[in-house]
Tab-separated table of C-alpha atoms and ligand atoms in Angstrom:
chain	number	residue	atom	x	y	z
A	1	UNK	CA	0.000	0.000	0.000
A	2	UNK	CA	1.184	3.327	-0.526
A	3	UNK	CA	-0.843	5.767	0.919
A	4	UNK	CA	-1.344	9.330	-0.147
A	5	UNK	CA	-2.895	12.832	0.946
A	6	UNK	CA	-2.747	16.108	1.032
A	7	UNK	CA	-4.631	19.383	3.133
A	8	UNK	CA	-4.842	23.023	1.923
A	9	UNK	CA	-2.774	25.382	4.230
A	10	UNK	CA	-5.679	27.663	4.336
A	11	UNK	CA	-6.009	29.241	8.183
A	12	UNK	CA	-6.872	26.705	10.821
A	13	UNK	CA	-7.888	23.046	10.602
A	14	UNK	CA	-11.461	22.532	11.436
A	15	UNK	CA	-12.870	19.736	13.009
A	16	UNK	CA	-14.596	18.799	9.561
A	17	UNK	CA	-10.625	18.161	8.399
A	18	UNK	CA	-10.109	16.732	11.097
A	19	UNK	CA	-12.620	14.063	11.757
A	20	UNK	CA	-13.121	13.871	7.344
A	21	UNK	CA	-9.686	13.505	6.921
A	22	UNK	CA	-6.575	13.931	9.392
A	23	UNK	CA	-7.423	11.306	12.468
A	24	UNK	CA	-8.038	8.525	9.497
A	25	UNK	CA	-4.523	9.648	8.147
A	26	UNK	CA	-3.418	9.008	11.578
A	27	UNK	CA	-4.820	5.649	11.802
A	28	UNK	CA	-3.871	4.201	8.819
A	29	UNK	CA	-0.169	5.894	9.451
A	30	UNK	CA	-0.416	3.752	12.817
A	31	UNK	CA	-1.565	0.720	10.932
A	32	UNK	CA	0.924	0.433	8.520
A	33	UNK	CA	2.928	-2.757	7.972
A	34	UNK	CA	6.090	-3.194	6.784
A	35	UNK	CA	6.672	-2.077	2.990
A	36	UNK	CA	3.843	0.324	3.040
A	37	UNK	CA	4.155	3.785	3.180
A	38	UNK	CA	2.355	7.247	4.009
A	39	UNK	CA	3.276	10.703	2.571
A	40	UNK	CA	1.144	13.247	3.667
A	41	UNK	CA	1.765	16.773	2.463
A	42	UNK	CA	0.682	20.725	2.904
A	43	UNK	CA	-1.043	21.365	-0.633
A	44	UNK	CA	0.295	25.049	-0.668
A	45	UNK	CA	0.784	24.980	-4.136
A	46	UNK	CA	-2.669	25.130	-4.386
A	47	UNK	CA	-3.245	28.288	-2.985
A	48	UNK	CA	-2.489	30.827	-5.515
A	49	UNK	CA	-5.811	29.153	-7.263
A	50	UNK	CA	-7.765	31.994	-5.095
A	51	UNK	CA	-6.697	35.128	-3.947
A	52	UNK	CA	-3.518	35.072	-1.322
A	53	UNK	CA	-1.616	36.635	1.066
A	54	UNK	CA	1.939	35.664	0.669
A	55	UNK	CA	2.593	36.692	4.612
A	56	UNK	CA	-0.687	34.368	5.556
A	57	UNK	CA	0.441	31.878	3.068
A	58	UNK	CA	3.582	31.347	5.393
A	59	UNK	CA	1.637	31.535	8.391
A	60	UNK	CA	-1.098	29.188	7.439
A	61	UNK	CA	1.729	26.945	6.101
A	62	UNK	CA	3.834	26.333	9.470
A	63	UNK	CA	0.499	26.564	11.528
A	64	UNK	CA	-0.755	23.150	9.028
A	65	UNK	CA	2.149	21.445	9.947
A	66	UNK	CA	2.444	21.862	13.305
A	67	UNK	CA	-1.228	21.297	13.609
A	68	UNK	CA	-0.737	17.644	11.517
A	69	UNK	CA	1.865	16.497	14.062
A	70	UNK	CA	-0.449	17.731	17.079
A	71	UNK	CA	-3.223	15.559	15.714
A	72	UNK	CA	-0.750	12.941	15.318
A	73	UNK	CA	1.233	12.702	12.139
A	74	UNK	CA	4.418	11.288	12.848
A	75	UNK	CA	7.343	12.489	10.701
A	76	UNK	CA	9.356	9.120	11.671
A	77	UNK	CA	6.838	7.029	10.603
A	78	UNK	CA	5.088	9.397	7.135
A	79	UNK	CA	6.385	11.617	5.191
A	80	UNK	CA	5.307	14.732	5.932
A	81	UNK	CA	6.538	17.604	3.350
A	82	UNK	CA	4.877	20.771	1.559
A	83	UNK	CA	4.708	20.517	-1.958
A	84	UNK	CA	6.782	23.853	-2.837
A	85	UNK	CA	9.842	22.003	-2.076
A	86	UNK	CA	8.898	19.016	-4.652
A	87	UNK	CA	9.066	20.967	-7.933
A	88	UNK	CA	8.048	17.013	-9.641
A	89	UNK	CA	4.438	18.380	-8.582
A	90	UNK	CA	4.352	20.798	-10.364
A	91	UNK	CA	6.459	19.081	-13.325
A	92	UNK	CA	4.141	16.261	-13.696
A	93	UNK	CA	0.921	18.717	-13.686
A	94	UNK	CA	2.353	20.177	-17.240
A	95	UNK	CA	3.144	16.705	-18.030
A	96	UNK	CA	-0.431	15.871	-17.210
A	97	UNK	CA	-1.905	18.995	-18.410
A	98	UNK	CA	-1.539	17.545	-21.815
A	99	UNK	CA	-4.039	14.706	-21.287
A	100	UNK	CA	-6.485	16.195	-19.272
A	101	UNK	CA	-9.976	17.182	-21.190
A	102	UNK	CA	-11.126	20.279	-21.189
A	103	UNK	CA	-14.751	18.041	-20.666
A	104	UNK	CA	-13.354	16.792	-17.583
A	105	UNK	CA	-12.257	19.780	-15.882
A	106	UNK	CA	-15.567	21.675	-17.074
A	107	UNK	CA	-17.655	18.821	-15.216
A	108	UNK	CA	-16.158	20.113	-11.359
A	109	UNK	CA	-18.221	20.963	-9.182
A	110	UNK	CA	-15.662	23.048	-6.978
A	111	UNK	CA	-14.121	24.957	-9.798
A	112	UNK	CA	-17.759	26.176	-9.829
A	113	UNK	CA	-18.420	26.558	-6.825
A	114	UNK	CA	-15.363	28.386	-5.979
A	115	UNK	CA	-15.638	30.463	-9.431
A	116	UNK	CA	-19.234	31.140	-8.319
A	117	UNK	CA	-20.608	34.268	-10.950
A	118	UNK	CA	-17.204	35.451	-11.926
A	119	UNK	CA	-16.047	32.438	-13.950
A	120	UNK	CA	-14.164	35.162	-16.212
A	121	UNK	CA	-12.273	36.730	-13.720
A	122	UNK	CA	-11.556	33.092	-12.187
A	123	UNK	CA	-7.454	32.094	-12.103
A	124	UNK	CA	-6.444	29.581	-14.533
A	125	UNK	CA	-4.730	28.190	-11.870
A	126	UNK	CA	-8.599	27.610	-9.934
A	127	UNK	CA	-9.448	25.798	-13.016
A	128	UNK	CA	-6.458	23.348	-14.007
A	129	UNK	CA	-6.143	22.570	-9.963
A	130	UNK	CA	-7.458	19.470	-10.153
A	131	UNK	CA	-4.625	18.236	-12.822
A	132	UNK	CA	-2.175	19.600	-9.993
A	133	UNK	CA	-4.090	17.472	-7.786
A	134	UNK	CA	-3.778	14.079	-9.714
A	135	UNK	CA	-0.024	14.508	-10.140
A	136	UNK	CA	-0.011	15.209	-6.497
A	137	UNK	CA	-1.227	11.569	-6.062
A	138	UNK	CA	0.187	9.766	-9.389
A	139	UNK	CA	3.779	11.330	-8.792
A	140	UNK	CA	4.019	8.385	-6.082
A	141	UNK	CA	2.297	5.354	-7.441
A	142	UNK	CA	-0.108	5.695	-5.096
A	143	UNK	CA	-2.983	3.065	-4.486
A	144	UNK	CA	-4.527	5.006	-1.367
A	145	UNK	CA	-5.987	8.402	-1.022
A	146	UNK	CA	-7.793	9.036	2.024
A	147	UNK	CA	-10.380	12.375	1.544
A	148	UNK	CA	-13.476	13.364	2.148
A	149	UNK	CA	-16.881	12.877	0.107
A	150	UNK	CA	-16.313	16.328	-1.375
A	151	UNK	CA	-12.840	15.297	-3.150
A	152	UNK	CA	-13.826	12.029	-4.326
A	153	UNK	CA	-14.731	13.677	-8.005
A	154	UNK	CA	-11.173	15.268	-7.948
A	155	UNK	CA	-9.673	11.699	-7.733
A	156	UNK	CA	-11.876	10.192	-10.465
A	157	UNK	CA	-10.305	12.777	-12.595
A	158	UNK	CA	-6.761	11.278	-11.047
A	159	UNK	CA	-7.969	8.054	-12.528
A	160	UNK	CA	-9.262	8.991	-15.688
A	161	UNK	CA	-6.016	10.912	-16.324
A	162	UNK	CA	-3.883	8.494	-15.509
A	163	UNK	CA	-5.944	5.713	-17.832
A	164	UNK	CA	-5.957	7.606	-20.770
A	165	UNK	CA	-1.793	8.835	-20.017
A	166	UNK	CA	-1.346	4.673	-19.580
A	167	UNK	CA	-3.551	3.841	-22.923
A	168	UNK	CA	-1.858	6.327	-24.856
A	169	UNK	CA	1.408	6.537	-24.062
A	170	UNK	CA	2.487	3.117	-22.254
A	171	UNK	CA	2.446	-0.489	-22.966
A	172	UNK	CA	0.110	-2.374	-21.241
A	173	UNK	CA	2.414	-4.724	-19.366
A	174	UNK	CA	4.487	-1.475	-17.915
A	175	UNK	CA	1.428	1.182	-17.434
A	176	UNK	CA	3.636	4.591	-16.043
A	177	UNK	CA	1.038	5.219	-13.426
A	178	UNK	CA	-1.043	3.487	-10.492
A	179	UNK	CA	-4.804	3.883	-10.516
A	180	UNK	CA	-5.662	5.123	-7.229
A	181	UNK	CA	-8.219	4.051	-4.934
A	182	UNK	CA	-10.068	7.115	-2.465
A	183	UNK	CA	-11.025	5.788	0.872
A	184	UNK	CA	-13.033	7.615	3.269
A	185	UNK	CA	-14.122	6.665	6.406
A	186	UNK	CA	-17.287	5.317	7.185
A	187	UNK	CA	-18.310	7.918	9.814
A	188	UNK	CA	-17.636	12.018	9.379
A	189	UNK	CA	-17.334	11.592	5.807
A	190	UNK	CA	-19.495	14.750	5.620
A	191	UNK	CA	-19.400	17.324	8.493
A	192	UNK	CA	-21.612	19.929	7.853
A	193	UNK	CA	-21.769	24.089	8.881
A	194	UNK	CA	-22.941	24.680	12.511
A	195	UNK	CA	-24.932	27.432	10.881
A	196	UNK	CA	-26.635	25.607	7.823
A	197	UNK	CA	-26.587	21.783	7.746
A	198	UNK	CA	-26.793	21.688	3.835
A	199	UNK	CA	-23.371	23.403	3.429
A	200	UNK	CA	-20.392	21.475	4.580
A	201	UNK	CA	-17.875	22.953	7.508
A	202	UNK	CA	-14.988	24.661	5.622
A	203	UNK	CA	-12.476	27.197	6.000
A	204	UNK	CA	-13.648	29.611	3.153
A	205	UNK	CA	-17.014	30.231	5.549
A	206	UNK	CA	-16.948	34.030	6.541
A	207	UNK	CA	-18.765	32.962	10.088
A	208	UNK	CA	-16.350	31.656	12.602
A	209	UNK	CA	-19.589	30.276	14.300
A	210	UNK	CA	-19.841	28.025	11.152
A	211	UNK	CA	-16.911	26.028	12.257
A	212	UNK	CA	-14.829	24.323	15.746
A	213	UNK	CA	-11.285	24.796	15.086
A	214	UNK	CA	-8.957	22.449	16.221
A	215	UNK	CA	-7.126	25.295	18.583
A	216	UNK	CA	-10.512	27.010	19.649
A	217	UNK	CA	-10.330	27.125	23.399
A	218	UNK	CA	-12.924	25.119	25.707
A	219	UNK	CA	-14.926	28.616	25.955
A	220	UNK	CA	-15.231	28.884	22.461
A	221	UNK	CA	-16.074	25.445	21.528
A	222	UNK	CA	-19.101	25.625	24.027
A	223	UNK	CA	-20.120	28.935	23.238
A	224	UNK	CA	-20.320	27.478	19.364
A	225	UNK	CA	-22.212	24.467	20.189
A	226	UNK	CA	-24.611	26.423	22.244
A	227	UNK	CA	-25.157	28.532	18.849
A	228	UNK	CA	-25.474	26.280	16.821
A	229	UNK	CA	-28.591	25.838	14.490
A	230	UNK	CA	-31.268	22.922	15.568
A	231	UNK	CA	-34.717	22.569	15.418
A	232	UNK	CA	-37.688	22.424	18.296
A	233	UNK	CA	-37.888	18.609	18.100
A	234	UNK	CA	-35.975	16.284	20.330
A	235	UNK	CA	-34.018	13.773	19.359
A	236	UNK	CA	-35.184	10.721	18.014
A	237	UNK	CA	-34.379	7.154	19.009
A	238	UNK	CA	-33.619	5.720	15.612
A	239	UNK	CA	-31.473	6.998	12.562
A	240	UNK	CA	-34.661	7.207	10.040
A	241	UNK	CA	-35.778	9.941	12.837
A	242	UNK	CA	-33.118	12.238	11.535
A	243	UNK	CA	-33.517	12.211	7.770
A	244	UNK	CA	-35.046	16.017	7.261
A	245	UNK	CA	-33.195	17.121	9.872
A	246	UNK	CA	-29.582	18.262	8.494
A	247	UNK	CA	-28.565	20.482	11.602
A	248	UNK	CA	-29.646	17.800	14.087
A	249	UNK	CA	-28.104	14.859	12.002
A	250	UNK	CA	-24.866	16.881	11.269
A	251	UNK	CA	-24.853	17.534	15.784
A	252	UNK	CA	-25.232	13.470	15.845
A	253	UNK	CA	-22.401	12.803	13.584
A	254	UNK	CA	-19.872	14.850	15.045
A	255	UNK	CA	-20.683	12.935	18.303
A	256	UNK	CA	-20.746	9.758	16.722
A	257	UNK	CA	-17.677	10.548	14.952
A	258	UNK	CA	-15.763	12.275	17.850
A	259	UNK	CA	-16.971	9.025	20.460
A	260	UNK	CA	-15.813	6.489	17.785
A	261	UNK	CA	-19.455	5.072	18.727
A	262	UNK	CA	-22.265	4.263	15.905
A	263	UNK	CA	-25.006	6.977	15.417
A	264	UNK	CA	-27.732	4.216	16.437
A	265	UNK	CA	-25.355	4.258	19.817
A	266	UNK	CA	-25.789	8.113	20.396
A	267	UNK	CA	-29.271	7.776	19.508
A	268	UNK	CA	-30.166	5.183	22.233
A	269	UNK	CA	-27.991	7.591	24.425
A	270	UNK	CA	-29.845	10.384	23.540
A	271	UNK	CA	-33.527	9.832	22.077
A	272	UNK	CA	-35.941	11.867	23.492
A	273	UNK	CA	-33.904	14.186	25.035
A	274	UNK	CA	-34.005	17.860	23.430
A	275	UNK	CA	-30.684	19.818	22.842
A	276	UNK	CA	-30.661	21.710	26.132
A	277	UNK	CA	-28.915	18.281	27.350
A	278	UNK	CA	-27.218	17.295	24.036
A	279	UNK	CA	-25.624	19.981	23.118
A	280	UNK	CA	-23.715	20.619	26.612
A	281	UNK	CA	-22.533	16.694	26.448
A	282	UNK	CA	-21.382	17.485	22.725
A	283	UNK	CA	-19.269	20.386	23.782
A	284	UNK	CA	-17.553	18.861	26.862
A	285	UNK	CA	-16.473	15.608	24.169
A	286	UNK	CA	-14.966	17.946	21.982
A	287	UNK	CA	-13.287	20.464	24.776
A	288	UNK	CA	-11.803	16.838	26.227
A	289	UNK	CA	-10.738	15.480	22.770
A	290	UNK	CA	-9.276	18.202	21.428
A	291	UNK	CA	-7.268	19.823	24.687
A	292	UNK	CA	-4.119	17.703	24.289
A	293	UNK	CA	-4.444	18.548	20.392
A	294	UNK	CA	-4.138	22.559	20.943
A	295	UNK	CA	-1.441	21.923	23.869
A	296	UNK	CA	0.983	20.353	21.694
A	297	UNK	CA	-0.089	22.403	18.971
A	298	UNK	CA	1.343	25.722	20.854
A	299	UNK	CA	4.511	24.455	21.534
A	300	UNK	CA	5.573	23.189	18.178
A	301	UNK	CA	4.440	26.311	17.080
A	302	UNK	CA	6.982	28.078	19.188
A	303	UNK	CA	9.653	25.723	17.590
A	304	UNK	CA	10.462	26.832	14.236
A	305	UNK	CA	13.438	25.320	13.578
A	306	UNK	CA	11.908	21.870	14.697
A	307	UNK	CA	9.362	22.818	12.366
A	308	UNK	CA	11.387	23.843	9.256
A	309	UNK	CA	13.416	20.499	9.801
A	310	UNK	CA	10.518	18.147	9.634
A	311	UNK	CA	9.696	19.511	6.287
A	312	UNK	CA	12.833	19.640	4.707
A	313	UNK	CA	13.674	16.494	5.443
A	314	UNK	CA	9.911	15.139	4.359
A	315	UNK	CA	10.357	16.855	1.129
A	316	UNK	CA	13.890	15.655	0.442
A	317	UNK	CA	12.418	11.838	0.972
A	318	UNK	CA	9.459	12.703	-1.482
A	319	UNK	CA	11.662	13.868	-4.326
A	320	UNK	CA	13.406	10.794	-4.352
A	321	UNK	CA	9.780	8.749	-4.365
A	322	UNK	CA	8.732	10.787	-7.064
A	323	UNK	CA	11.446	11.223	-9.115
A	324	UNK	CA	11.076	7.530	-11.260
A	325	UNK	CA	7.435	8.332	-11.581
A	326	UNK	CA	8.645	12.110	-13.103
A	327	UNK	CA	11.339	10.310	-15.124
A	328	UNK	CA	8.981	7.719	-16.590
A	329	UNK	CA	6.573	10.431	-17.736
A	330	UNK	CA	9.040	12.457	-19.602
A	331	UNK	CA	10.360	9.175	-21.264
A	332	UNK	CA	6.844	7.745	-22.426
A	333	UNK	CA	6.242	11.717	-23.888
A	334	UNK	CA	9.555	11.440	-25.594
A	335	UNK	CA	11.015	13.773	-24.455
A	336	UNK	CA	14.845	14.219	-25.306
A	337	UNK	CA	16.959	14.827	-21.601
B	1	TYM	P1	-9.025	20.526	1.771
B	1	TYM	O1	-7.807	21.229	2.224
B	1	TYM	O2	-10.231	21.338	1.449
B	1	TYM	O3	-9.463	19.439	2.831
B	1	TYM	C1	-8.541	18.470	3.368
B	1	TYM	C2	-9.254	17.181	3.682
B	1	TYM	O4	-10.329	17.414	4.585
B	1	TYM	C3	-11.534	16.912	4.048
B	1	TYM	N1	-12.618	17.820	4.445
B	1	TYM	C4	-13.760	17.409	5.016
B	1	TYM	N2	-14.196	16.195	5.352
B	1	TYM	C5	-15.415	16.105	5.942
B	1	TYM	N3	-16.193	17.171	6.199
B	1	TYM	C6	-15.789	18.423	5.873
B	1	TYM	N4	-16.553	19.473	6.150
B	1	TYM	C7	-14.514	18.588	5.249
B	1	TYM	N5	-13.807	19.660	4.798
B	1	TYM	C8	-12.663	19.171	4.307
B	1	TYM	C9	-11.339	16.911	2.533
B	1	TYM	O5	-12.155	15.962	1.898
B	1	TYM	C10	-9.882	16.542	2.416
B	1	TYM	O6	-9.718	15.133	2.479
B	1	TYM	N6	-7.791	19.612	-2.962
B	1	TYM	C11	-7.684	19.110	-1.597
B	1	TYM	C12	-6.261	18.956	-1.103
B	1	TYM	C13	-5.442	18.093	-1.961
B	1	TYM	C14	-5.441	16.665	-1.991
B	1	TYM	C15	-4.486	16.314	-2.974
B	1	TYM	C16	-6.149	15.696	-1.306
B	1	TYM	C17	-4.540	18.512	-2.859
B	1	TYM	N7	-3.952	17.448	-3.467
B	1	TYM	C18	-4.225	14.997	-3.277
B	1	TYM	C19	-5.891	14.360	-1.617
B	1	TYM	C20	-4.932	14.027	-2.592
B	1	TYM	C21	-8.395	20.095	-0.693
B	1	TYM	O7	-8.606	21.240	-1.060
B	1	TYM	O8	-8.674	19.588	0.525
């Protein structure tokens, strides 16, 4: 197995990173056997796609990593790196840019969402991201990608890419790249806005309420829960109970998901009891569960050499991974080097 991820150093990670994405990195980094391998890496390439601060951009970027080694990434065990210091990212996405469809990149749904009315004034950058994005996962021949629901379309486009670069350009026998597989966990695939259960928690959201940060203190995370949107209705004693109810169901699954417990178990918990009691019981979870996170968090923080060594040496590891991949690209092309 060779597993493969990657996080967008934009401001804080929320809990819907967290719980969608970072503690399953952490488990299957922890579950690893021998021969297998994680990378996991600071997508800050990606952020020139939307407007940037350079000065936050370096902020947000030593804040991610000290926030992924808080949660639990291990640089002994994964590589941990920031794609800026592989250039083969960026190589392969030319590479790659000559397969891609123009079809495929019209059919994604972020690059419209994020475009919204102003497709014309978009970046090209916003648009050919997801090419970026497979040769962030082909570059290492990986079969793994754990992400949420909301980048599983991004990594069909890996796949189709990397079919049609394999049909066309290699022999069947020695295809240059891996099709990869996404995984998401069964739980938290999906957490949604404290503010609007039909919109998913993200970093982009202009309310702070809409989100629980990983370093919010225990003040903050109650004062959020306390806010956020329900209905009248207690809770019901079975999942069905929940189906037109997005704000209650998305409350459920961040319990469920936080308590490693099965909805159906928070429901028998639970049912018939409004959110005057749930909501309390929600916060303290979270305040316990993600105390030792922020702790650890702060003092890597204050460690920036620590912090700058991790990377370099994660990124010096991933250029040698990558660098067959890169080279077997440029050879199928035919390129002279
Ligand atoms: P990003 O930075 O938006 O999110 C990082 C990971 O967190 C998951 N996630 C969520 N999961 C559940 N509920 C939510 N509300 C939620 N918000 C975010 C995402 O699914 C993702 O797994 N383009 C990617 C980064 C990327 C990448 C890659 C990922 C770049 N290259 C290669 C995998 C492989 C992104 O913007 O994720």
């Amino acid at each position: 197995m060779r597993v493969v991820s990657g996080i967008q150093p934009t401001g804080n990670l929320h809990l819907g990173n967290y719980l969608g994405a970072i503690r399953n990195w952490v488990r299957m980094q922890d579950s690893m056997g021998d021969g297998n391998q994680c990378l996991f890496f600071l997508a800050d390439l990606h952020a020139i796609s939307m407007p940037h601060d350079p000065a936050e951009l370096k902020r947000a970027t030593l804040e991610m990593a000290a926030a992924l080694v808080a949660c639990g990434i291990d640089a002994q065990k994964s590589v941990l790196f920031n794609q800026a210091q592989v250039p083969h990212h960026a190589e392969l996405q030319w590479l790659l840019n000559g397969t891609a469809r123009m079809g495929w990149l019209n059919r994604m749904t972020q690059f419209k969402d994020k475009s919204g009315k102003n497709r014309e004034g978009a970046s090209a950058a916003l648009f050919t991201y997801p090419v970026l994005q497979a040769a962030d996962v082909l570059l290492y021949q990986t079969t793994h990608v754990p992400v949420g629901e909301d980048q599983k379309q991004h990594l069909e486009l890996a796949r189709d890419i990397a079919q049609k670069f394999n049909n066309d350009f290699a022999s069947d026998d020695a295809p240059v790249f891996t099709l990869p597989e996404p995984i998401s966990p069964p739980q938290a695939a999906r957490i949604m806005s404290l503010r609007d259960g039909s919109k998913k928690m993200s970093k982009s959201d202009p309310s702070e309420m809409s989100r629980i940060e990983l370093v919010d203190d225990a003040d903050t995370v109650m004062k959020k829960i306390k806010k956020a949107k329900t209905d009248p209705e207690p809770l019901p004693s079975e999942a069905e109970g929940l189906a037109d109810r997005p704000e209650a169901l998305n409350l459920v699954t961040i319990y469920a998901a936080v308590a490693d417990t099965p909805i159906e178990g928070v429901l028998r918990e639970f049912g018939g009891e409004g959110f005057g009691k749930f909501k309390p019981a929600l916060g303290e979870l979270l305040v316990e569960t993600l105390r030792p996170i922020s702790t650890r968090f702060n003092e890597l923080l204050a460690d920036r050499e620590a912090l700058d060594a991790i990377l370099a040496r994660g990124a010096a590891q991933a250029r040698d991974l990558g660098r067959p991949t890169l080279d077997a690209a440029y050879g199928a092309l035919g390129f002279v080097r």
